[in-house]
Coordinates of C-alpha atoms and ligand atoms in Angstrom, one line a residue:
M242 CA 0.0 0.0 0.0
R243 CA 1.2 3.5 -0.7
R244 CA 0.0 5.0 2.6
T245 CA 2.4 4.7 5.5
H246 CA -0.2 5.3 8.2
T247 CA -3.9 5.6 8.7
C248 CA -5.6 8.8 9.7
G249 CA -6.0 7.7 13.3
E250 CA -2.5 6.5 14.0
L251 CA -0.1 9.4 14.3
N252 CA 0.8 11.1 17.6
S253 CA 3.6 13.0 19.3
K254 CA 5.9 10.0 19.0
S255 CA 5.7 10.3 15.2
I256 CA 7.0 13.9 15.1
N257 CA 9.5 14.5 12.2
K258 CA 8.5 11.4 10.4
N259 CA 7.8 11.6 6.7
V260 CA 4.4 10.0 5.9
V261 CA 1.9 9.3 3.2
L262 CA -1.8 9.5 4.1
Q263 CA -4.9 8.8 2.1
G264 CA -8.5 9.6 2.9
W265 CA -11.5 11.8 2.5
V266 CA -11.5 15.6 3.0
A267 CA -13.7 16.2 6.0
K268 CA -13.2 19.9 6.3
V269 CA -11.2 22.7 4.6
R270 CA -10.5 25.9 6.5
K271 CA -8.5 28.8 4.9
M272 CA -6.6 30.9 7.4
G273 CA -3.9 33.5 6.6
G274 CA -3.1 32.0 3.2
M275 CA -2.9 28.5 4.6
N276 CA -5.3 25.6 4.3
F277 CA -6.2 23.5 7.3
V278 CA -7.7 20.3 6.1
D279 CA -9.2 17.5 8.2
L280 CA -8.4 14.2 6.5
R281 CA -10.7 11.3 7.5
D282 CA -10.6 7.6 7.1
Q283 CA -12.2 4.7 9.1
Y284 CA -9.6 5.1 11.8
G285 CA -9.8 8.8 12.6
I286 CA -9.0 12.3 11.5
T287 CA -5.6 13.9 10.9
Q288 CA -5.1 17.6 10.4
L289 CA -3.1 18.7 7.4
I290 CA -1.5 22.1 6.7
I291 CA -1.3 22.9 3.0
K292 CA 0.6 26.1 2.1
D293 CA -0.3 26.4 -1.6
S294 CA -3.8 27.1 -2.8
V295 CA -5.7 23.9 -3.4
E296 CA -8.6 22.8 -5.4
I297 CA -10.2 20.4 -3.0
K298 CA -13.7 20.2 -1.6
N299 CA -15.4 18.1 1.1
E300 CA -15.4 14.4 0.4
Y301 CA -12.7 14.5 -2.3
V302 CA -10.4 11.5 -1.9
I303 CA -6.8 12.6 -1.7
E304 CA -3.3 11.4 -1.0
V305 CA -0.8 13.6 0.8
E306 CA 2.9 13.3 1.5
G307 CA 4.5 15.4 4.2
K308 CA 6.1 15.7 7.6
V309 CA 4.6 15.2 11.0
I310 CA 4.9 18.3 13.1
K311 CA 3.7 19.4 16.6
R312 CA 0.5 21.2 16.6
K313 CA 0.2 24.7 18.1
S314 CA -3.3 24.3 19.5
I315 CA -3.7 20.8 20.8
N316 CA -7.1 19.0 20.3
E317 CA -7.6 16.7 23.2
K318 CA -10.7 15.2 21.8
I319 CA -9.0 13.1 19.1
S320 CA -6.1 10.7 19.3
T321 CA -4.1 12.6 16.6
G322 CA -4.8 15.9 18.3
E323 CA -1.2 16.7 19.2
I324 CA 0.2 16.6 15.7
E325 CA -0.5 17.8 12.1
I326 CA 1.0 17.1 8.7
E327 CA 3.0 19.7 6.8
V328 CA 2.0 18.7 3.3
T329 CA 4.6 18.7 0.6
K330 CA 2.7 16.9 -2.1
L331 CA -1.1 16.5 -2.7
T332 CA -2.8 14.3 -5.2
V333 CA -6.5 14.1 -5.8
I334 CA -7.5 10.4 -6.2
N335 CA -11.2 11.0 -6.7
K336 CA -13.6 13.9 -6.7
S337 CA -17.0 14.1 -5.0
L338 CA -20.2 15.9 -5.7
L339 CA -21.7 18.0 -2.9
T340 CA -23.1 15.3 -0.6
P341 CA -26.8 15.4 0.2
F342 CA -25.9 15.8 3.9
E343 CA -22.8 16.7 5.7
I344 CA -20.7 13.8 6.9
K345 CA -20.7 14.3 10.6
D346 CA -22.0 12.6 13.7
D347 CA -24.8 15.0 14.6
V348 CA -26.2 15.0 11.1
Q349 CA -29.3 16.9 10.3
T350 CA -31.3 15.1 7.7
S351 CA -34.2 12.6 7.6
D352 CA -33.6 8.9 8.2
D353 CA -34.9 8.1 4.7
T354 CA -32.2 10.4 3.2
R355 CA -29.5 8.8 5.3
M356 CA -30.7 5.3 4.2
K357 CA -30.9 6.4 0.5
Y358 CA -27.3 7.3 0.7
R359 CA -26.3 4.7 3.2
Y360 CA -22.7 4.5 1.9
L361 CA -22.3 8.2 2.9
D362 CA -24.0 7.5 6.2
I363 CA -21.5 4.7 6.9
R364 CA -18.8 7.3 6.4
R365 CA -20.0 9.0 9.5
P366 CA -17.8 7.8 12.4
I367 CA -20.8 7.1 14.6
I368 CA -22.2 4.5 12.2
A369 CA -18.8 3.1 11.3
K370 CA -18.2 2.6 15.0
N371 CA -21.3 0.5 15.3
L372 CA -20.3 -1.7 12.5
I373 CA -16.9 -2.1 13.9
A374 CA -18.3 -3.0 17.3
R375 CA -20.5 -5.6 15.6
S376 CA -17.6 -7.2 13.9
K377 CA -15.8 -7.3 17.2
M378 CA -18.7 -9.0 18.9
N379 CA -19.0 -11.6 16.1
N380 CA -15.3 -12.3 16.6
V381 CA -15.7 -12.7 20.4
I382 CA -18.6 -15.1 19.8
R383 CA -16.8 -17.2 17.3
N384 CA -13.7 -17.5 19.4
Y385 CA -15.7 -18.2 22.5
F386 CA -17.7 -21.0 21.0
T387 CA -14.8 -22.5 19.2
K388 CA -12.8 -22.7 22.4
N389 CA -15.7 -24.4 24.1
N390 CA -15.9 -27.1 21.5
F391 CA -18.9 -25.9 19.6
I392 CA -18.8 -26.2 15.8
E393 CA -20.3 -23.7 13.5
I394 CA -22.6 -25.2 10.9
E395 CA -24.7 -23.3 8.3
T396 CA -28.3 -24.3 7.8
P397 CA -30.4 -23.6 4.7
I398 CA -31.9 -20.3 3.8
F399 CA -34.4 -22.0 1.5
G400 CA -36.5 -24.1 3.8
K401 CA -40.0 -25.4 4.3
S402 CA -42.9 -23.2 5.3
T403 CA -44.5 -24.3 8.6
P404 CA -47.4 -23.1 10.6
E405 CA -46.9 -21.7 14.1
G406 CA -44.7 -18.7 14.8
A407 CA -44.6 -15.6 12.7
R408 CA -45.5 -15.2 9.0
D409 CA -42.9 -16.6 6.6
F410 CA -41.3 -14.9 3.6
L411 CA -41.9 -17.1 0.6
V412 CA -39.7 -17.7 -2.4
P413 CA -41.3 -19.3 -5.5
S414 CA -39.5 -22.2 -7.1
R415 CA -39.2 -21.9 -10.9
I416 CA -38.5 -25.6 -11.5
N417 CA -41.2 -26.8 -9.1
K418 CA -44.2 -24.8 -10.2
H419 CA -46.6 -23.5 -7.6
H420 CA -44.2 -24.6 -4.8
F421 CA -42.5 -22.2 -2.5
Y422 CA -39.5 -22.2 -0.2
A423 CA -39.8 -20.3 3.1
L424 CA -37.0 -18.2 4.5
P425 CA -36.1 -19.5 8.0
Q426 CA -37.6 -17.7 11.0
S427 CA -34.7 -19.3 12.9
P428 CA -32.7 -22.5 12.4
Q429 CA -34.7 -24.2 15.2
L430 CA -35.7 -27.4 13.5
Y431 CA -32.3 -27.9 11.7
K432 CA -30.4 -27.4 14.9
Q433 CA -32.5 -29.9 16.7
L434 CA -31.8 -32.4 13.9
F435 CA -28.1 -31.8 14.5
M436 CA -28.6 -33.2 18.0
V437 CA -30.3 -36.3 16.6
G438 CA -27.4 -36.4 14.1
G439 CA -24.9 -36.8 16.9
I440 CA -23.5 -33.2 16.8
D441 CA -22.6 -32.5 20.4
R442 CA -22.4 -28.7 20.4
Y443 CA -23.6 -26.5 17.6
F444 CA -23.6 -22.7 17.0
Q445 CA -24.2 -20.4 14.1
I446 CA -24.4 -16.7 13.5
A447 CA -27.5 -17.0 11.5
K448 CA -29.7 -14.7 9.4
C449 CA -33.4 -15.1 10.3
F450 CA -36.5 -13.7 8.5
R451 CA -39.9 -12.9 10.0
D452 CA -42.7 -11.1 8.2
E453 CA -43.9 -9.1 11.2
D454 CA -44.8 -5.5 11.7
L455 CA -41.7 -3.5 12.3
R456 CA -40.7 -1.7 15.5
I457 CA -37.7 0.2 16.7
D458 CA -36.0 -2.9 17.7
R459 CA -37.2 -5.1 14.9
Q460 CA -36.3 -5.6 11.2
P461 CA -37.7 -8.2 8.7
E462 CA -34.2 -9.8 8.5
F463 CA -32.1 -10.0 11.6
T464 CA -29.1 -12.0 13.0
Q465 CA -29.1 -14.5 15.8
L466 CA -26.4 -16.3 17.6
D467 CA -28.1 -19.7 17.5
M468 CA -26.8 -22.6 19.7
E469 CA -27.8 -26.0 20.9
M470 CA -26.2 -28.6 23.2
A471 CA -26.7 -32.3 23.5
F472 CA -27.0 -34.0 26.9
A473 CA -27.6 -30.6 28.3
K474 CA -30.2 -29.0 30.6
K475 CA -31.2 -25.4 31.1
E476 CA -28.4 -24.8 33.7
D477 CA -25.7 -25.9 31.2
V478 CA -27.0 -23.5 28.5
M479 CA -27.3 -20.6 31.0
A480 CA -23.8 -21.1 32.2
I481 CA -22.4 -21.1 28.7
I482 CA -24.3 -18.0 27.8
E483 CA -23.4 -16.1 31.0
S484 CA -19.7 -16.5 30.3
L485 CA -20.2 -15.4 26.7
M486 CA -22.0 -12.2 27.8
V487 CA -19.2 -11.5 30.3
E488 CA -16.7 -11.7 27.5
I489 CA -18.8 -9.6 25.1
L490 CA -19.3 -6.8 27.7
K491 CA -15.6 -6.9 28.6
E492 CA -14.4 -6.7 25.0
I493 CA -16.9 -4.2 23.7
K494 CA -17.5 -2.0 26.7
D495 CA -14.7 -2.8 29.0
V496 CA -17.3 -3.5 31.7
S497 CA -17.0 -6.3 34.1
I498 CA -20.3 -8.0 35.1
T499 CA -20.6 -10.7 37.6
K500 CA -22.0 -14.3 37.3
P501 CA -24.3 -16.0 38.0
F502 CA -26.9 -13.6 36.7
K503 CA -30.0 -13.0 38.7
Q504 CA -33.0 -15.3 37.9
I505 CA -36.6 -14.4 38.4
T506 CA -39.7 -16.3 37.5
W507 CA -42.1 -14.9 35.0
D508 CA -44.7 -14.6 37.7
E509 CA -42.4 -12.5 39.8
A510 CA -41.4 -10.3 36.8
I511 CA -45.0 -9.5 36.1
D512 CA -45.7 -8.9 39.8
K513 CA -42.8 -6.6 40.5
Y514 CA -42.2 -5.0 37.1
G515 CA -45.4 -5.6 35.1
I516 CA -43.4 -6.9 32.1
D517 CA -41.4 -10.1 31.2
K518 CA -38.3 -8.1 30.3
P519 CA -37.8 -5.8 33.2
D520 CA -35.1 -3.1 33.3
L521 CA -33.4 -3.6 36.6
R522 CA -31.2 -0.5 36.4
F523 CA -33.9 1.2 38.5
G524 CA -36.3 0.1 41.2
L525 CA -39.8 1.4 41.1
E526 CA -41.3 -1.9 42.1
I527 CA -45.0 -2.4 41.6
K528 CA -47.1 -3.2 44.7
T529 CA -50.6 -4.5 45.1
L530 CA -52.5 -2.3 47.5
N531 CA -55.9 -4.1 47.9
K532 CA -55.2 -4.8 51.6
I533 CA -54.3 -1.2 52.4
F534 CA -57.5 0.0 50.8
S535 CA -59.8 -2.8 52.0
E536 CA -62.0 -0.4 53.9
T537 CA -61.5 2.7 51.9
E538 CA -64.0 5.3 50.8
I539 CA -62.1 6.5 47.8
P540 CA -64.4 5.8 44.8
L541 CA -61.7 4.5 42.5
F542 CA -60.8 1.8 45.0
T543 CA -64.3 0.6 45.9
N544 CA -66.5 -2.0 44.2
L545 CA -63.3 -3.8 43.1
D546 CA -64.9 -7.1 42.2
K547 CA -61.6 -9.1 41.9
K548 CA -59.8 -6.1 40.4
S549 CA -56.3 -5.2 41.7
I550 CA -55.1 -1.8 42.8
R551 CA -51.5 -1.6 41.6
A552 CA -49.1 1.2 42.2
I553 CA -45.6 2.5 42.0
C554 CA -43.8 5.3 43.9
V555 CA -41.6 7.7 42.0
E556 CA -39.3 9.7 44.2
K557 CA -40.1 13.0 42.5
L558 CA -42.9 15.5 42.7
I559 CA -44.3 14.8 39.2
G560 CA -45.2 18.0 37.4
K561 CA -48.4 18.6 35.4
K562 CA -46.8 18.0 32.0
E563 CA -45.2 14.8 33.0
L564 CA -48.4 13.6 34.6
E565 CA -50.2 14.1 31.3
R566 CA -47.5 12.1 29.5
L567 CA -47.9 9.3 32.0
S568 CA -51.7 9.5 31.7
E569 CA -51.3 9.1 28.0
T570 CA -49.1 6.0 28.5
S571 CA -51.8 4.6 30.7
K572 CA -54.5 5.3 28.1
Q573 CA -52.5 3.8 25.3
N574 CA -52.3 0.6 27.3
G575 CA -56.0 0.5 27.9
I576 CA -56.6 2.1 31.3
N577 CA -58.2 5.5 31.3
I578 CA -57.9 6.6 34.9
L579 CA -54.5 7.1 36.4
G580 CA -54.8 8.0 40.1
F581 CA -51.9 9.9 41.8
A582 CA -50.9 11.1 45.2
K583 CA -48.1 13.5 45.9
F584 CA -46.3 13.5 49.2
E585 CA -44.2 16.4 50.4
S586 CA -43.3 17.3 54.0
N587 CA -46.2 15.2 55.4
N588 CA -48.7 16.8 53.1
W589 CA -50.7 14.7 50.6
S590 CA -52.3 16.0 47.5
G591 CA -53.5 14.8 44.1
S592 CA -56.6 12.9 42.8
I593 CA -56.0 10.1 45.4
G594 CA -53.7 12.0 47.8
G595 CA -56.4 14.4 48.8
K596 CA -58.8 11.6 49.8
L597 CA -56.5 9.4 51.9
S598 CA -57.5 8.5 55.5
N599 CA -54.8 8.8 58.1
Q600 CA -54.4 5.1 58.3
E601 CA -54.0 4.8 54.6
K602 CA -51.4 7.5 54.6
L603 CA -49.3 5.7 57.2
S604 CA -49.7 2.3 55.4
L605 CA -48.5 3.9 52.1
I606 CA -45.5 5.5 53.8
N607 CA -44.6 2.1 55.2
E608 CA -45.3 0.0 52.1
F609 CA -43.1 2.2 49.8
N610 CA -40.7 3.2 52.6
I611 CA -41.3 6.9 51.6
K612 CA -38.6 9.2 52.8
K613 CA -38.4 11.9 50.1
P614 CA -40.9 14.0 48.3
S615 CA -42.6 11.4 46.1
T616 CA -45.5 10.8 43.8
L617 CA -47.5 7.5 43.8
L618 CA -49.3 6.4 40.7
F619 CA -52.3 4.0 40.9
V620 CA -54.3 2.0 38.4
V621 CA -57.2 -0.4 39.1
D622 CA -58.0 -3.3 36.8
E623 CA -57.9 -7.0 36.3
Y624 CA -54.4 -8.1 37.7
Y625 CA -52.6 -8.7 34.4
K626 CA -53.9 -5.7 32.7
A627 CA -53.1 -3.4 35.7
S628 CA -49.7 -5.0 35.8
K629 CA -49.0 -4.4 32.2
V630 CA -50.0 -0.7 32.4
M631 CA -47.9 -0.3 35.6
G632 CA -45.0 -1.9 33.7
A633 CA -45.4 0.7 30.9
L634 CA -45.7 3.5 33.5
R635 CA -42.6 2.3 35.3
N636 CA -40.6 2.5 32.1
E637 CA -42.0 5.9 31.1
A638 CA -41.3 7.4 34.5
A639 CA -37.7 6.1 34.2
R640 CA -37.4 7.7 30.8
I641 CA -38.8 11.0 32.0
Y642 CA -36.5 11.2 35.0
E643 CA -33.6 9.4 33.3
L644 CA -33.4 6.8 36.1
A645 CA -31.6 4.2 33.9
D646 CA -27.9 4.8 33.9
S647 CA -26.7 4.3 30.3
N648 CA -23.3 3.0 31.5
K649 CA -24.9 0.2 33.5
F650 CA -25.7 -3.2 32.2
E651 CA -28.2 -5.3 34.1
L652 CA -28.6 -8.8 32.9
L653 CA -31.0 -11.3 34.2
W654 CA -32.8 -14.5 33.3
V655 CA -36.6 -14.8 33.3
I656 CA -37.6 -18.4 33.9
D657 CA -40.7 -20.5 34.4
F658 CA -42.6 -18.9 31.5
P659 CA -46.1 -20.0 30.7
L660 CA -46.1 -22.8 28.1
Y661 CA -49.0 -21.2 26.2
E662 CA -50.4 -17.8 25.5
F663 CA -53.9 -17.1 24.4
S664 CA -54.1 -15.6 20.9
E665 CA -57.1 -13.2 20.7
E666 CA -56.6 -13.1 16.9
E667 CA -56.8 -16.8 16.4
N668 CA -59.0 -17.5 19.4
R669 CA -56.9 -20.4 20.6
F670 CA -53.9 -21.2 22.7
V671 CA -50.6 -21.0 20.9
A672 CA -47.1 -22.0 22.1
A673 CA -45.6 -19.0 24.0
H674 CA -42.1 -19.9 22.8
H675 CA -42.4 -22.5 20.1
P676 CA -44.1 -25.9 20.1
F677 CA -40.9 -27.8 20.6
T678 CA -40.4 -26.5 24.1
M679 CA -40.6 -29.0 26.9
P680 CA -43.3 -28.4 29.6
Q681 CA -41.7 -28.2 33.1
E682 CA -41.5 -31.6 34.8
E683 CA -44.3 -31.0 37.2
F684 CA -46.7 -30.2 34.3
L685 CA -45.9 -33.2 32.2
D686 CA -49.2 -34.8 33.0
S687 CA -51.4 -31.8 33.0
F688 CA -50.0 -29.4 30.5
D689 CA -52.6 -30.1 27.7
S690 CA -55.6 -30.3 30.0
D691 CA -54.8 -27.2 32.1
M692 CA -53.2 -25.0 29.5
L693 CA -53.7 -21.7 31.4
N694 CA -51.4 -22.8 34.2
A695 CA -48.8 -24.9 32.4
K696 CA -45.3 -23.7 32.7
A697 CA -42.5 -24.2 30.2
A698 CA -38.9 -25.2 30.6
A699 CA -38.0 -22.0 28.8
Y700 CA -35.8 -19.1 29.8
D701 CA -35.2 -15.6 28.4
I702 CA -32.2 -13.5 28.9
V703 CA -32.9 -9.8 29.4
M704 CA -30.5 -6.8 29.3
N705 CA -31.5 -3.2 30.3
G706 CA -35.2 -3.9 29.6
F707 CA -34.7 -5.7 26.2
E708 CA -35.2 -9.4 25.7
I709 CA -31.9 -10.2 24.1
G710 CA -32.4 -13.9 23.8
G711 CA -34.4 -17.0 24.7
G712 CA -34.3 -20.7 24.6
S713 CA -35.6 -23.9 26.1
Q714 CA -35.3 -27.6 26.9
R715 CA -36.7 -29.4 23.9
I716 CA -39.2 -32.1 23.6
T717 CA -37.5 -35.3 22.5
D718 CA -40.3 -37.8 23.0
N719 CA -42.7 -38.1 20.1
Q720 CA -45.7 -38.9 22.2
L721 CA -45.2 -35.7 24.2
Q722 CA -44.6 -33.8 20.9
A723 CA -47.9 -35.2 19.5
R724 CA -49.8 -34.0 22.6
M725 CA -48.2 -30.6 22.3
F726 CA -49.2 -30.2 18.6
K727 CA -52.7 -31.4 19.4
S728 CA -53.0 -28.9 22.2
V729 CA -52.3 -26.0 19.9
G730 CA -55.0 -27.2 17.5
L731 CA -52.9 -29.0 14.8
T732 CA -54.6 -32.1 13.3
D733 CA -52.6 -35.3 12.7
L734 CA -52.7 -34.6 9.0
Q735 CA -51.3 -31.0 9.5
V736 CA -48.6 -32.4 11.7
Q737 CA -47.7 -35.1 9.2
N738 CA -47.6 -32.6 6.3
N739 CA -45.7 -29.9 8.0
F740 CA -43.6 -31.5 10.6
G741 CA -43.5 -35.2 9.7
W742 CA -40.0 -35.0 8.3
F743 CA -38.9 -33.5 11.6
V744 CA -40.8 -35.5 14.1
N745 CA -39.8 -38.8 12.4
A746 CA -36.2 -38.1 13.3
Y747 CA -37.0 -38.5 16.9
N748 CA -37.8 -42.2 16.3
Y749 CA -34.1 -42.9 15.8
G750 CA -32.5 -42.1 19.1
A751 CA -32.1 -38.5 20.3
P752 CA -30.2 -37.1 23.3
Y753 CA -32.0 -34.7 25.6
H754 CA -30.9 -31.3 24.5
A755 CA -31.4 -27.6 25.1
G756 CA -30.4 -24.4 23.4
L757 CA -31.0 -20.7 22.9
A758 CA -30.7 -17.9 20.5
L759 CA -29.4 -14.4 21.1
G760 CA -30.6 -11.4 19.1
L761 CA -27.3 -9.9 18.0
D762 CA -28.8 -6.7 16.4
R763 CA -30.4 -5.9 19.7
I764 CA -27.4 -6.6 21.8
I765 CA -25.1 -4.4 19.7
M766 CA -27.8 -1.7 19.7
I767 CA -27.8 -1.6 23.5
L768 CA -24.0 -1.8 23.8
T769 CA -23.4 1.0 21.3
G770 CA -26.2 3.1 22.7
A771 CA -27.8 3.3 19.3
E772 CA -31.4 4.7 19.4
N773 CA -32.6 2.5 16.6
I774 CA -31.8 -1.0 15.4
R775 CA -31.2 0.4 11.9
D776 CA -28.1 2.2 13.2
V777 CA -26.3 -1.1 13.8
I778 CA -27.3 -2.8 10.5
A779 CA -25.3 -2.0 7.4
F780 CA -28.2 -1.8 5.0
P781 CA -31.4 -1.8 6.9
K782 CA -35.0 -1.5 5.8
N783 CA -37.2 1.5 6.9
S784 CA -40.3 1.2 9.0
S785 CA -42.3 0.2 5.9
G786 CA -39.9 -2.6 5.1
I787 CA -38.3 -0.7 2.2
D788 CA -34.6 -0.4 1.4
M789 CA -34.5 3.3 0.6
M790 CA -31.2 2.9 -1.3
N791 CA -32.4 0.4 -4.0
D792 CA -36.1 0.5 -3.5
A793 CA -36.4 -3.2 -2.7
P794 CA -38.9 -4.8 -2.7
S795 CA -39.7 -3.9 -6.3
K796 CA -41.8 -5.2 -9.1
V797 CA -40.1 -7.8 -11.3
D798 CA -40.0 -8.5 -14.9
E799 CA -43.2 -9.9 -16.4
K800 CA -41.2 -12.5 -18.2
Q801 CA -39.8 -13.7 -14.9
L802 CA -43.3 -14.0 -13.4
L803 CA -44.5 -15.9 -16.5
E804 CA -41.8 -18.4 -15.9
L805 CA -42.9 -18.8 -12.4
Q806 CA -46.5 -19.1 -13.6
I807 CA -47.5 -16.3 -11.2
K808 CA -50.4 -14.2 -12.5
L809 CA -50.6 -10.6 -11.6
K810 CA -54.3 -10.5 -11.8
Ligands
LIG132 N1 -35.3 -20.5 17.8 C1 -35.7 -19.8 19.0 C2 -36.0 -18.4 18.7 O1 -35.6 -17.9 17.7 C3 -34.6 -19.9 20.1 C4 -34.4 -21.2 20.7 O2 -35.4 -21.8 21.2 O3 -33.3 -21.7 20.6 O4 -36.5 -17.7 19.5

């Protein structure tokens, strides 16, 4: 290579060296007949001094030769801030048009424009930094699993469409008319077959595809770290993943976290935090207050009829604007009345605060251990609905008052999940995780007759309020698997047509096995502090599933459709 150094490499130790640098012009400033140029590449920025007049503009690609000299005004913000290059020769390698937005971290342009010119967006150090962190994480993962005797095996992208789970993306087969492949929602079935195939420890950094509505932390294609272990139970999987997360946090953030991670049951998560992915960087535990208000005269808390009074205590005097924001959160989650009580130097006020009896005041102070000026928020509804709303309020209050420290990483396991959840849309029970998840031992007899209460041998890993992964012990007994399928409403014929190829494998000797998948996009989004999952994906789709750069998905040639025998009308 012609360049002797990168733009992030030179410092005071390099003074007097003759160097060749190549990169993009980030900024040109003329001062007293001299040109000060910031030269940028992936590694950093180096200041150049050019004495002659130059014909260069932002984003031109140039090469300079020159001498490293000490800088008069030191810039402590960048690693090359002590030096600059006295340029003796400048060559323009390539010119640039005026870019549609300035290449800098706090760019002011729409997301769609950034995505349309994503290659320019990637030039911005903040985005490049995310992609570099991602590469580093993949590297940690590969090294970690390899040293723990896992082998990386690729599984097909063209697979079979199966019911259950999210909607599939389909790919028509030209040589098998009217037949479709499905893109994998995850390598789940293949990895289970590896276990039947005698592979002891499998992992893969796998692309997965789900045709779901998009959210800030969701894209139609995403990447999982997928793994499975033979002759393993939940504890074995958890131990392997905990050590991996310790290494990832150390490498990417230089943060040491301690093992073992906290484990809480799904019931406890809902009870204390109103959500199955609690952010434990702040407290704000939810309490049930039916006992305290058993003899109350406050209208909101009377005639409860099995409803729960659930509340949190925020150690702030919540202002009018913030209360409105919280009320909105409550409404969006289906509860219209948000009660509140403010406490300050032994005075109570607010819609509930103004009506409390002396005994109720004392009990609340005790229950929440109130020592500072605080505001209590109350909702009343059926237990799960009230919990869900409280969970959303808890998170919103933390956002308003910035209670979650962005330098802290709180990891935990949520265990003992329900085996099923009720789908209102389909009016039936569906598998909460997936239908290959083993019921917990004590529910082996009853799981399909008492579906509401059955618990799964499943576990989720949660970081800072995001579910970053999940897995389970798998069903390896075909009779059990048949009961499971039947319980979610699949007929024998449907099972045979969709899963026969898979289920049959378990007739030929399978070890017990367990595994898990981690959502790598989400993890790196949290670790880099990116606000949106798109900022950690090289070429993402927008919220309508469109790649703004190349307009995919697009219409295709009619000839191509004819070959596939797909009719437009
Ligand atoms: N395949 C599952 C998922 O994508 C993870 C697992 O059970 O291993 O959620």
